[in-house]
Coordinates of C-alpha atoms and ligand atoms in Angstrom, one line a residue:
M117 CA -15.9 -9.2 -24.5
C118 CA -15.1 -5.5 -24.8
G119 CA -12.1 -4.3 -26.6
I120 CA -9.8 -1.3 -25.8
V121 CA -7.3 0.6 -27.9
G122 CA -5.3 3.7 -27.3
H123 CA -2.6 5.8 -29.1
T124 CA -0.5 8.8 -28.1
G125 CA 1.9 10.6 -30.4
R126 CA -0.1 9.9 -33.6
R127 CA -0.9 12.7 -36.1
D128 CA -3.4 10.2 -37.7
I129 CA -5.0 9.5 -34.3
I130 CA -8.6 8.9 -35.7
A131 CA -7.4 6.4 -38.3
A132 CA -5.1 4.7 -35.7
L133 CA -7.9 4.2 -33.2
V134 CA -10.5 3.0 -35.8
E135 CA -8.1 0.6 -37.4
G136 CA -7.3 -0.8 -34.0
L137 CA -10.9 -1.2 -33.1
E138 CA -11.5 -3.0 -36.4
K139 CA -8.8 -5.6 -35.4
L140 CA -10.8 -6.2 -32.2
E141 CA -14.1 -6.8 -34.0
Y142 CA -13.6 -10.6 -33.7
R143 CA -14.2 -10.3 -29.9
G144 CA -17.9 -9.5 -30.6
Y145 CA -19.5 -6.2 -29.8
D146 CA -22.6 -4.1 -30.2
S147 CA -21.3 -0.5 -30.1
A148 CA -18.1 1.4 -30.4
G149 CA -16.6 4.8 -29.7
I150 CA -13.5 6.9 -29.4
A151 CA -12.3 9.9 -27.3
L152 CA -9.8 12.5 -28.4
A153 CA -7.6 14.7 -26.2
E154 CA -7.9 18.0 -28.1
S155 CA -6.4 21.3 -27.1
G156 CA -9.9 22.5 -26.2
G157 CA -10.8 19.5 -24.1
L158 CA -11.9 15.9 -24.5
K159 CA -14.2 15.0 -27.3
T160 CA -16.1 11.7 -27.7
V161 CA -17.7 10.2 -30.8
R162 CA -19.7 7.0 -30.2
S163 CA -22.2 4.9 -32.2
V164 CA -24.4 1.8 -31.7
G165 CA -23.8 -1.0 -34.2
R166 CA -20.8 -1.8 -36.3
I167 CA -17.6 0.2 -36.6
S168 CA -18.6 1.2 -40.1
R169 CA -21.3 3.4 -38.4
L170 CA -18.6 5.0 -36.2
R171 CA -16.6 5.6 -39.3
E172 CA -19.6 7.4 -40.9
K173 CA -19.9 9.7 -37.8
L174 CA -16.1 10.4 -37.9
A175 CA -16.1 11.3 -41.6
G176 CA -15.0 14.9 -42.1
I177 CA -14.0 15.5 -38.4
V178 CA -10.7 17.4 -38.2
T179 CA -8.9 17.3 -34.9
D180 CA -5.7 18.7 -33.3
A181 CA -5.5 15.7 -31.0
R182 CA -2.5 13.4 -31.1
C183 CA -3.8 11.2 -28.3
G184 CA -7.0 9.2 -27.9
I185 CA -8.7 6.0 -26.7
G186 CA -11.3 3.7 -28.3
H187 CA -13.6 0.9 -27.3
T188 CA -15.8 -1.9 -28.7
R189 CA -18.6 -2.7 -26.2
W190 CA -20.2 -6.1 -25.6
A191 CA -23.1 -5.0 -23.4
T192 CA -23.3 -6.3 -19.8
H193 CA -24.7 -3.5 -17.6
G194 CA -27.2 -1.6 -19.8
K195 CA -28.5 -2.0 -23.3
P196 CA -26.4 -1.3 -26.4
T197 CA -27.5 2.4 -26.6
E198 CA -25.3 5.4 -27.4
V199 CA -25.6 6.7 -23.8
N200 CA -24.1 3.4 -22.6
C201 CA -21.3 3.4 -25.3
H202 CA -17.7 4.0 -24.1
P203 CA -15.8 6.2 -23.7
H204 CA -17.5 7.8 -20.7
L205 CA -16.8 11.3 -19.6
S206 CA -16.4 12.3 -15.9
F207 CA -18.9 14.8 -14.4
G208 CA -16.4 17.7 -15.0
R209 CA -15.4 16.4 -18.4
R210 CA -11.8 16.1 -17.2
F211 CA -11.5 12.3 -17.7
A212 CA -12.6 10.0 -20.5
V213 CA -12.6 6.3 -19.7
V214 CA -12.9 3.0 -21.6
H215 CA -13.3 -0.3 -19.6
N216 CA -13.3 -4.0 -20.1
G217 CA -14.5 -6.2 -17.3
I218 CA -17.1 -6.0 -14.4
I219 CA -17.1 -3.7 -11.4
E220 CA -18.7 -5.8 -8.8
N221 CA -19.3 -3.0 -6.2
C222 CA -20.9 -0.7 -8.8
R223 CA -24.1 -0.3 -6.7
E224 CA -22.2 1.2 -3.8
L225 CA -20.1 3.4 -6.1
R226 CA -23.2 4.6 -7.9
A227 CA -24.7 5.5 -4.4
L228 CA -21.4 7.3 -3.6
C229 CA -21.6 9.4 -6.8
E230 CA -25.2 10.3 -6.0
D231 CA -24.3 11.2 -2.4
R232 CA -21.8 13.6 -3.9
G233 CA -24.4 15.2 -6.2
I234 CA -23.4 13.3 -9.3
S235 CA -26.2 11.5 -11.3
P236 CA -24.6 9.0 -13.7
V237 CA -26.2 9.4 -17.1
S238 CA -25.7 5.7 -18.2
D239 CA -26.6 2.3 -16.9
T240 CA -23.0 1.2 -17.0
D241 CA -20.5 0.4 -14.2
S242 CA -17.8 1.9 -16.4
E243 CA -19.0 5.5 -16.2
L244 CA -18.5 5.4 -12.5
I245 CA -14.8 4.9 -13.0
A246 CA -14.6 8.2 -14.8
H247 CA -16.4 10.0 -12.0
L248 CA -14.2 8.4 -9.3
L249 CA -11.1 9.5 -11.2
E250 CA -12.3 13.1 -11.2
F251 CA -13.2 12.8 -7.5
N252 CA -9.7 11.6 -6.7
Y253 CA -7.8 14.0 -8.9
E254 CA -6.0 16.8 -7.1
G255 CA -3.4 17.5 -9.8
D256 CA -1.5 14.2 -9.7
P257 CA -3.0 11.8 -12.3
L258 CA -1.2 8.7 -11.1
R259 CA -2.3 9.2 -7.6
A260 CA -5.9 9.6 -8.8
V261 CA -5.5 6.4 -10.8
R262 CA -4.2 4.5 -7.8
K263 CA -6.8 5.8 -5.4
T264 CA -9.5 4.9 -7.9
A265 CA -8.2 1.4 -8.4
D266 CA -8.3 0.8 -4.6
M267 CA -12.0 1.7 -4.6
L268 CA -12.9 -0.9 -7.3
T269 CA -13.7 -4.6 -6.8
G270 CA -14.0 -6.9 -9.7
S271 CA -12.2 -7.3 -13.0
F272 CA -11.1 -4.4 -15.1
A273 CA -8.8 -3.1 -17.8
V274 CA -9.1 0.6 -18.0
A275 CA -7.6 3.3 -20.3
A276 CA -8.2 7.0 -19.5
L277 CA -7.5 10.4 -20.9
L278 CA -7.1 13.6 -18.8
A279 CA -7.8 16.9 -20.3
D280 CA -5.0 18.6 -18.3
F281 CA -2.4 16.3 -19.9
P282 CA -3.6 15.9 -23.5
D283 CA -0.7 13.7 -24.7
E284 CA -0.9 11.1 -21.9
I285 CA -3.0 7.9 -21.5
Y286 CA -3.4 6.2 -18.1
A287 CA -3.9 2.5 -17.9
L288 CA -4.8 0.2 -15.1
R289 CA -5.8 -3.4 -14.9
R290 CA -6.9 -6.2 -12.6
T291 CA -7.5 -9.6 -14.2
S292 CA -8.7 -8.4 -17.7
P293 CA -5.6 -8.2 -19.9
L294 CA -4.0 -5.0 -21.3
L295 CA -1.0 -4.8 -23.5
I296 CA 1.2 -1.7 -24.1
G297 CA 3.3 -1.2 -27.2
V298 CA 6.1 1.3 -27.8
G299 CA 6.6 2.4 -31.4
R300 CA 8.8 5.1 -33.0
G301 CA 7.5 8.3 -31.7
Y302 CA 4.3 7.0 -30.4
T303 CA 3.0 4.6 -27.7
C304 CA -0.2 2.5 -27.8
L305 CA -2.2 0.0 -25.8
A306 CA -4.8 -2.6 -26.6
S307 CA -6.7 -5.5 -25.1
D308 CA -5.2 -7.9 -27.6
G309 CA -1.8 -7.9 -29.4
C310 CA -3.4 -8.1 -32.8
A311 CA -4.5 -4.5 -32.4
L312 CA -1.0 -3.2 -31.5
E313 CA 1.5 -1.7 -33.9
A314 CA 4.7 -1.6 -32.0
D315 CA 8.3 -2.7 -31.9
C316 CA 8.3 -3.5 -28.2
V317 CA 5.2 -5.0 -26.5
Y318 CA 4.7 -5.3 -22.8
S319 CA 2.0 -6.9 -20.7
L320 CA 0.6 -4.6 -17.9
G321 CA 0.9 -6.8 -14.8
D322 CA -2.1 -7.7 -12.7
G323 CA -2.8 -4.8 -10.3
Q324 CA -0.3 -2.5 -12.1
Y325 CA -1.0 0.9 -13.7
A326 CA 0.9 2.9 -16.3
R327 CA 1.4 6.3 -17.9
L328 CA 1.8 6.4 -21.7
T329 CA 3.4 9.3 -23.4
P330 CA 4.6 9.7 -27.0
S331 CA 8.1 8.7 -26.0
G332 CA 7.2 5.6 -24.0
A333 CA 5.5 4.1 -21.0
E334 CA 6.1 4.1 -17.2
F335 CA 4.9 1.1 -15.2
Y336 CA 3.9 1.3 -11.6
S337 CA 2.8 -1.0 -8.8
R338 CA 1.6 0.3 -5.4
G339 CA 3.1 3.7 -5.9
R340 CA 6.5 2.4 -7.1
R341 CA 8.0 2.4 -10.6
V342 CA 8.4 -1.2 -11.8
S343 CA 10.1 -2.9 -14.8
P344 CA 7.5 -4.1 -17.3
R345 CA 7.3 -7.7 -18.6
K346 CA 8.2 -7.8 -22.3
I347 CA 6.3 -10.2 -24.5
P348 CA 6.8 -11.3 -28.2
P349 CA 5.0 -9.0 -30.7
F350 CA 1.8 -10.5 -32.1
D351 CA 2.2 -12.4 -35.4
A352 CA 0.0 -10.2 -37.6
A353 CA -0.3 -13.1 -40.1
H354 CA -3.0 -14.6 -37.9
C355 CA -5.0 -11.4 -38.2
V356 CA -5.5 -11.5 -41.9
R357 CA -7.9 -13.8 -43.7
G358 CA -5.3 -14.9 -46.2
G359 CA -7.6 -15.2 -49.1
Y360 CA -10.3 -17.0 -47.3
E361 CA -13.8 -15.5 -47.3
H362 CA -14.1 -15.8 -43.6
F363 CA -11.7 -16.3 -40.6
M364 CA -13.9 -19.3 -39.7
L365 CA -13.1 -21.1 -42.9
K366 CA -9.4 -20.2 -42.6
E367 CA -9.3 -21.6 -39.1
I368 CA -11.2 -24.7 -40.0
C369 CA -8.5 -25.3 -42.7
E370 CA -5.7 -24.6 -40.3
Q371 CA -6.8 -27.4 -38.0
P372 CA -4.3 -30.1 -39.3
E373 CA -1.3 -28.0 -38.6
A374 CA -2.8 -26.7 -35.3
A375 CA -3.4 -30.2 -34.1
A376 CA 0.1 -31.2 -35.2
R377 CA 1.6 -28.5 -33.0
T378 CA -0.6 -29.6 -30.2
V379 CA 0.2 -33.2 -30.4
E380 CA 3.9 -32.5 -30.8
A381 CA 4.0 -30.1 -27.8
L382 CA 2.1 -32.4 -25.5
S383 CA 3.6 -35.8 -26.4
G384 CA 4.9 -37.1 -23.1
R385 CA 2.6 -35.1 -20.9
R386 CA 0.3 -37.5 -19.0
L387 CA -3.0 -36.9 -17.3
R388 CA -3.8 -39.4 -14.7
G389 CA -5.7 -39.9 -11.5
R390 CA -9.4 -39.1 -10.8
L391 CA -10.3 -36.4 -13.2
L392 CA -12.9 -33.7 -13.2
M393 CA -12.9 -31.8 -16.6
I394 CA -14.5 -28.4 -16.6
G395 CA -15.2 -25.9 -19.3
C396 CA -17.9 -23.7 -20.9
G397 CA -19.6 -24.0 -24.3
S398 CA -17.3 -25.7 -26.8
S399 CA -14.7 -26.3 -24.2
Y400 CA -17.2 -28.2 -22.1
H401 CA -18.0 -30.3 -25.2
A402 CA -14.3 -31.0 -25.6
A403 CA -14.2 -32.2 -22.0
L404 CA -17.3 -34.4 -22.5
S405 CA -16.0 -35.9 -25.7
A406 CA -12.8 -36.9 -23.9
L407 CA -14.6 -38.5 -21.0
P408 CA -14.6 -42.1 -22.3
L409 CA -10.9 -41.8 -23.1
A410 CA -10.2 -40.4 -19.6
E411 CA -11.9 -43.4 -18.1
R412 CA -10.1 -45.9 -20.3
A413 CA -6.7 -44.2 -19.5
T414 CA -7.2 -43.9 -15.8
G415 CA -9.4 -47.0 -15.1
K416 CA -11.4 -44.7 -12.8
A417 CA -14.8 -42.9 -13.2
A418 CA -14.2 -39.4 -14.5
C419 CA -16.5 -36.4 -14.8
A420 CA -17.1 -33.5 -17.2
T421 CA -19.2 -30.5 -16.2
T422 CA -19.7 -26.9 -17.1
A423 CA -17.9 -24.3 -15.1
G424 CA -21.2 -22.7 -14.2
E425 CA -22.6 -26.0 -12.8
F426 CA -19.4 -26.7 -10.9
L427 CA -19.6 -23.2 -9.3
C428 CA -23.0 -23.9 -7.9
S429 CA -22.4 -27.6 -7.0
E430 CA -22.1 -29.0 -3.5
K431 CA -18.7 -28.2 -2.1
T432 CA -17.5 -31.8 -2.0
D433 CA -13.9 -32.6 -1.1
G434 CA -11.6 -32.5 -4.1
R435 CA -8.4 -33.7 -2.4
G436 CA -6.6 -36.4 -4.4
R437 CA -8.4 -35.4 -7.6
T438 CA -7.3 -33.3 -10.6
A439 CA -9.5 -30.6 -12.0
V440 CA -8.8 -30.0 -15.7
L441 CA -10.0 -26.4 -16.6
I442 CA -10.3 -26.1 -20.4
S443 CA -10.6 -22.7 -22.1
Q444 CA -9.5 -21.5 -25.6
S445 CA -9.3 -17.8 -24.4
G446 CA -8.2 -18.5 -20.9
E447 CA -10.4 -15.5 -20.0
T448 CA -13.8 -17.0 -19.5
A449 CA -14.9 -15.7 -16.2
D450 CA -16.9 -18.8 -15.2
T451 CA -13.9 -21.1 -15.9
V452 CA -11.4 -18.8 -14.1
A453 CA -13.7 -18.7 -11.2
A454 CA -14.1 -22.5 -11.3
A455 CA -10.4 -22.9 -11.2
E456 CA -10.2 -20.8 -8.0
E457 CA -13.1 -22.8 -6.5
A458 CA -11.5 -26.1 -7.4
A459 CA -8.3 -25.1 -5.6
R460 CA -10.4 -24.1 -2.6
R461 CA -12.0 -27.5 -2.6
G462 CA -8.6 -29.2 -2.6
Y463 CA -8.4 -30.2 -6.3
S464 CA -5.0 -30.0 -8.1
A465 CA -5.9 -27.7 -11.0
L466 CA -4.5 -28.0 -14.4
A467 CA -5.3 -25.3 -17.1
V468 CA -5.6 -26.4 -20.8
A469 CA -5.7 -23.1 -22.6
N470 CA -4.8 -21.7 -26.0
V471 CA -3.7 -18.2 -25.0
P472 CA -0.3 -17.9 -23.2
R473 CA -0.3 -15.9 -20.0
S474 CA -4.1 -15.8 -19.9
S475 CA -5.9 -15.4 -16.6
L476 CA -6.7 -19.1 -16.4
T477 CA -3.0 -20.1 -16.7
R478 CA -2.1 -17.7 -13.9
V479 CA -4.8 -19.0 -11.6
C480 CA -4.0 -22.7 -12.0
R481 CA -0.8 -24.2 -10.5
R482 CA -0.1 -26.1 -13.7
S483 CA -1.0 -25.4 -17.3
V484 CA -0.6 -26.7 -20.8
L485 CA -1.1 -24.7 -24.0
T486 CA -3.0 -26.1 -27.0
H487 CA -0.9 -24.2 -29.5
A488 CA -3.9 -23.7 -31.9
G489 CA -2.6 -20.2 -32.7
P490 CA -4.8 -17.1 -32.3
E491 CA -8.4 -17.7 -33.2
I492 CA -10.2 -14.7 -34.7
S493 CA -13.6 -16.1 -35.6
V494 CA -16.0 -15.9 -32.7
A495 CA -17.2 -19.4 -33.3
T496 CA -14.4 -21.7 -32.2
T497 CA -13.1 -24.4 -34.6
K498 CA -9.4 -25.0 -34.3
G499 CA -9.7 -24.1 -30.6
F500 CA -12.0 -27.1 -30.0
T501 CA -10.0 -29.5 -32.2
S502 CA -6.8 -28.6 -30.5
Q503 CA -8.4 -29.1 -27.1
A504 CA -9.6 -32.6 -28.3
A505 CA -6.1 -33.3 -29.6
A506 CA -4.5 -32.1 -26.4
L507 CA -6.7 -34.3 -24.3
S508 CA -6.1 -37.3 -26.6
A509 CA -2.3 -36.7 -26.4
M510 CA -2.3 -36.5 -22.6
L511 CA -4.8 -39.4 -22.0
A512 CA -4.2 -41.9 -24.7
P513 CA -2.7 -45.2 -23.4
P514 CA 0.7 -46.1 -25.0
P515 CA -0.9 -48.5 -27.6
L516 CA -2.8 -45.5 -29.1
A517 CA 0.3 -43.2 -29.2
E518 CA 0.9 -43.7 -32.9
E519 CA -2.8 -43.1 -33.7
V520 CA -2.6 -39.8 -31.8
R521 CA 0.4 -38.8 -33.8
R522 CA -1.6 -39.5 -37.0
L523 CA -4.6 -37.4 -35.9
P524 CA -3.5 -34.3 -37.9
F525 CA -3.5 -36.4 -41.1
A526 CA -7.0 -37.7 -40.3
I527 CA -8.2 -34.1 -39.7
E528 CA -6.7 -33.2 -43.1
R529 CA -8.6 -35.9 -44.8
A530 CA -11.8 -35.0 -43.0
L531 CA -11.7 -31.6 -44.7
N532 CA -12.4 -33.4 -48.0
C533 CA -16.1 -33.7 -47.1
D534 CA -16.7 -30.0 -47.8
G535 CA -18.7 -30.7 -51.0
D536 CA -21.0 -33.1 -49.2
A537 CA -21.3 -30.6 -46.3
S538 CA -22.6 -28.1 -48.8
A539 CA -25.2 -30.6 -50.0
A540 CA -26.1 -31.5 -46.4
A541 CA -26.5 -27.8 -45.6
R542 CA -29.3 -27.7 -48.2
L543 CA -31.3 -30.1 -46.0
L544 CA -31.3 -27.5 -43.2
K545 CA -34.2 -25.0 -43.0
A546 CA -33.7 -21.6 -41.2
D547 CA -36.8 -22.0 -39.0
K548 CA -36.9 -25.8 -38.6
A549 CA -35.4 -27.9 -35.8
A550 CA -32.3 -29.9 -36.5
F551 CA -30.8 -32.7 -34.4
F552 CA -27.3 -33.7 -33.7
I553 CA -26.9 -37.1 -31.9
G554 CA -24.2 -39.4 -30.9
R555 CA -23.1 -41.9 -28.2
K556 CA -20.0 -42.1 -25.9
S557 CA -17.2 -40.0 -27.5
D558 CA -19.5 -39.0 -30.3
L559 CA -21.9 -37.3 -27.8
G560 CA -19.6 -34.4 -27.0
T561 CA -18.9 -34.1 -30.8
A562 CA -22.6 -34.0 -31.6
L563 CA -23.3 -31.3 -28.9
E564 CA -20.5 -29.2 -30.5
G565 CA -22.0 -29.6 -33.9
A566 CA -25.4 -28.5 -32.7
L567 CA -23.8 -25.5 -31.0
K568 CA -21.8 -24.5 -34.1
L569 CA -25.0 -24.6 -36.2
R570 CA -27.0 -22.6 -33.6
E571 CA -24.4 -19.9 -33.1
I572 CA -23.6 -19.0 -36.7
T573 CA -26.9 -19.8 -38.5
Y574 CA -29.4 -19.2 -35.6
I575 CA -31.2 -22.5 -36.6
P576 CA -32.8 -24.2 -33.6
A577 CA -30.4 -27.2 -33.4
F578 CA -30.6 -29.7 -30.6
G579 CA -27.7 -31.9 -29.5
L580 CA -28.4 -35.0 -27.4
S581 CA -27.4 -38.6 -26.8
A582 CA -28.6 -40.8 -29.6
G583 CA -30.1 -43.1 -27.0
E584 CA -32.2 -40.2 -25.6
L585 CA -33.9 -39.3 -28.9
K586 CA -36.7 -41.9 -28.4
H587 CA -37.4 -40.6 -24.9
G588 CA -39.4 -37.5 -26.0
S589 CA -37.5 -35.4 -28.5
I590 CA -38.5 -37.7 -31.3
A591 CA -41.9 -35.9 -31.1
L592 CA -40.2 -33.1 -33.1
I593 CA -39.2 -35.5 -36.0
E594 CA -41.4 -34.8 -39.0
E595 CA -41.1 -35.1 -42.7
G596 CA -37.7 -33.6 -43.7
T597 CA -36.4 -33.0 -40.2
P598 CA -32.5 -33.3 -40.5
V599 CA -30.9 -35.5 -37.9
V600 CA -27.1 -35.6 -37.9
L601 CA -25.9 -38.9 -36.6
V602 CA -22.3 -39.0 -35.5
H603 CA -21.1 -42.7 -35.5
T604 CA -17.4 -43.7 -35.0
D605 CA -17.5 -46.7 -32.7
P606 CA -17.9 -50.1 -34.4
Q607 CA -19.2 -51.6 -31.1
L608 CA -22.2 -49.2 -31.3
K609 CA -23.0 -49.9 -34.9
D610 CA -26.2 -51.9 -34.3
K611 CA -27.5 -49.0 -32.1
S612 CA -26.7 -46.4 -34.7
L613 CA -28.4 -48.4 -37.5
L614 CA -31.5 -48.8 -35.4
T615 CA -31.5 -45.0 -34.6
A616 CA -31.2 -44.2 -38.3
A617 CA -34.0 -46.5 -39.2
T618 CA -36.2 -45.0 -36.4
V619 CA -35.6 -41.5 -37.7
R620 CA -36.2 -42.3 -41.3
A621 CA -39.4 -44.3 -40.4
R622 CA -40.8 -40.9 -39.3
G623 CA -39.7 -38.9 -42.3
G624 CA -36.6 -37.6 -40.8
R625 CA -33.5 -37.1 -43.0
V626 CA -30.4 -38.8 -41.6
I627 CA -27.0 -37.1 -42.2
A628 CA -24.3 -39.6 -41.0
V629 CA -20.8 -38.5 -40.0
T630 CA -19.0 -41.8 -40.0
P631 CA -16.2 -43.9 -41.4
D632 CA -18.5 -46.9 -41.5
D633 CA -19.9 -48.0 -44.9
E634 CA -23.0 -49.6 -43.5
V635 CA -24.0 -46.7 -41.4
A636 CA -23.3 -44.4 -44.3
A637 CA -25.6 -46.5 -46.5
A638 CA -28.3 -46.3 -43.9
A639 CA -28.4 -42.5 -44.1
D640 CA -29.9 -40.1 -46.6
L641 CA -26.5 -38.4 -46.9
A642 CA -23.1 -39.3 -45.5
L643 CA -20.2 -37.0 -44.5
R644 CA -17.3 -39.5 -44.6
I645 CA -14.4 -39.3 -42.3
P646 CA -11.3 -41.5 -42.0
A647 CA -11.4 -44.3 -39.4
V648 CA -9.5 -43.5 -36.2
H649 CA -9.8 -45.1 -32.8
P650 CA -13.3 -44.2 -31.5
L651 CA -11.8 -42.7 -28.3
L652 CA -9.7 -40.3 -30.4
S653 CA -12.5 -39.5 -32.9
P654 CA -13.8 -36.1 -31.6
A655 CA -10.9 -34.1 -33.2
V656 CA -11.8 -35.7 -36.6
A657 CA -15.6 -36.1 -36.5
V658 CA -16.1 -32.5 -35.6
V659 CA -14.7 -31.3 -38.9
P660 CA -17.7 -32.1 -41.1
L661 CA -20.0 -30.5 -38.5
Q662 CA -18.0 -27.3 -38.6
L663 CA -18.1 -27.3 -42.4
L664 CA -21.9 -28.1 -42.4
A665 CA -22.5 -25.1 -40.1
Y666 CA -20.2 -22.9 -42.1
R667 CA -21.8 -23.7 -45.4
A668 CA -25.3 -23.3 -44.0
A669 CA -24.4 -19.9 -42.5
V670 CA -23.0 -18.7 -45.8
A671 CA -26.1 -19.9 -47.6
L672 CA -28.3 -18.0 -45.1
G673 CA -26.1 -14.8 -45.5
R674 CA -25.2 -14.8 -41.8
D675 CA -22.4 -12.7 -40.3
V676 CA -20.2 -15.8 -40.0
D677 CA -17.2 -14.4 -38.1
K678 CA -19.3 -12.1 -35.8
P679 CA -22.6 -13.8 -35.0
R680 CA -25.2 -11.6 -33.3
N681 CA -25.1 -11.4 -29.5
L682 CA -21.9 -13.5 -29.3
A683 CA -18.5 -12.6 -27.8
K684 CA -15.2 -14.4 -28.4
S685 CA -14.7 -14.8 -24.7
V686 CA -17.4 -14.2 -22.0
T687 CA -15.4 -12.4 -19.4
V688 CA -18.4 -11.8 -17.1
E689 CA -20.0 -14.5 -14.9
Ligands
AGP206 C1 -17.5 -20.4 -29.3 O1 -17.7 -21.0 -30.6 C2 -18.1 -21.3 -28.3 N1 -19.4 -21.5 -28.8 C3 -18.2 -20.7 -26.9 O2 -19.3 -21.5 -26.3 C4 -16.9 -20.9 -26.1 O3 -16.5 -22.2 -26.3 C5 -17.2 -20.6 -24.6 O4 -17.6 -19.3 -24.5 C6 -15.9 -20.9 -23.8 O5 -14.9 -20.1 -24.3 P1 -13.4 -20.5 -23.9 O6 -13.1 -21.8 -24.5 O7 -12.6 -19.3 -24.4 O8 -13.4 -20.6 -22.4

């Protein structure tokens, strides 16, 4: 997802903007740029690629600006080219705009611009916002902002400069978050608290707009001044790697305490009734891995599906059922849309999210937080584990309550397999298929392991039910093909032993993730984990898979925390 920063009242405006953008790199991006409000007008400097490229372009630039905005772009409308980079200038160069979100009526707005003789130069929807602001500007910036917001449909967080008022920033938002900070003699804004340096931090409310000046910020809604909602400043400790080589490794190692916070916070919360669990990517895997536990807990058939599939599914009646929407960021557009659709179909919607006051928690009538703490690495680790721990805490029947409380200790012990994970990583080849397989609760875990490996090493990794391997995919098994077998349920041991033998008979190399000695002995290499109840195993069994992917990615020299093409949260459908 895109990132926005802005500062006014700063003598070191270029440094302030670039440092803010660097703190948003974790969100994933493919280009970056800044705009400066100079005495001679608005200036933009933009570049494709990493922020280091932008720094090179900014080297040596001297400016009299004290106010500016910046942006990291994750391309949706239009390729990652310099023309499509933000900030975008309006046709009269009066406004510069940065935007996070999607303008759904961009086709009509592009036609409106062309009807008025303006030919947008980029493929983006964001540039149109700049032109609309200039069309609507008749000397009153806030009036122009309000009129423009009324012309937009979709989700947006926007920051704009106006050449006529070079020490002011105008902010507006609908759905996509935007935070405003007030410091000593300067005011700033950002998409995420980790990029703010401020004593007081406020959340710009949905549908609100604001004027930032060096002495503070004014908040408005529908033409009236409103009081802003203050939120706790961001704990910057989460934004530093703390001696780890990558955020991903730091966050893998934080999992025991993250899970402990989750289990403690949710002990006593119960999930009951007929459940439909919905998520995307790793959050869907957390849902799938909790499905057997949900059915054990409720005694009823339960379902797990991706948000995308739910949105295009038949509109069956959801009355009397609970939809559990799972999302680390709480901003995934498909999941937020699925929450709204579930409510329309009559489901009682519960959000399970990691980010407080995120869009998903606002859309759902009820919500619980997973308390994983801010997750910086694009590939989720503690986010997934905390989701699994949260579902375990809310679903586990009373006899398993003590085992749930001990999950953090089991996760801690699972971290000890790091050495074996490095050895297992050497069995993986950059251009050769790898398989991750499991049954029942281990299926969701195996899918998550495959996704982790794909997204940070780019190795073609397949996740599937262990029982499905023989129904076609086994054709890909050849000498040396690595097959990661996740096995935690003693009742399925015979099946797992047979699967291991079947793979090895064809030259495949079995990497077992298991507490079981016999299954470990049947593998070429074992990543040992402590035994926990099989229905609670995902939060523990995933740890070796995370370490395996991490060690393989480091060995391949990949950009572990910012994999190509990925965003931390996909805020577009
Ligand atoms: C990141 O590692 C995941 N691979 C990604 O699939 C993520 O889980 C998905 O985009 C959903 O994000 P969310 O949990 O923030 O909704």
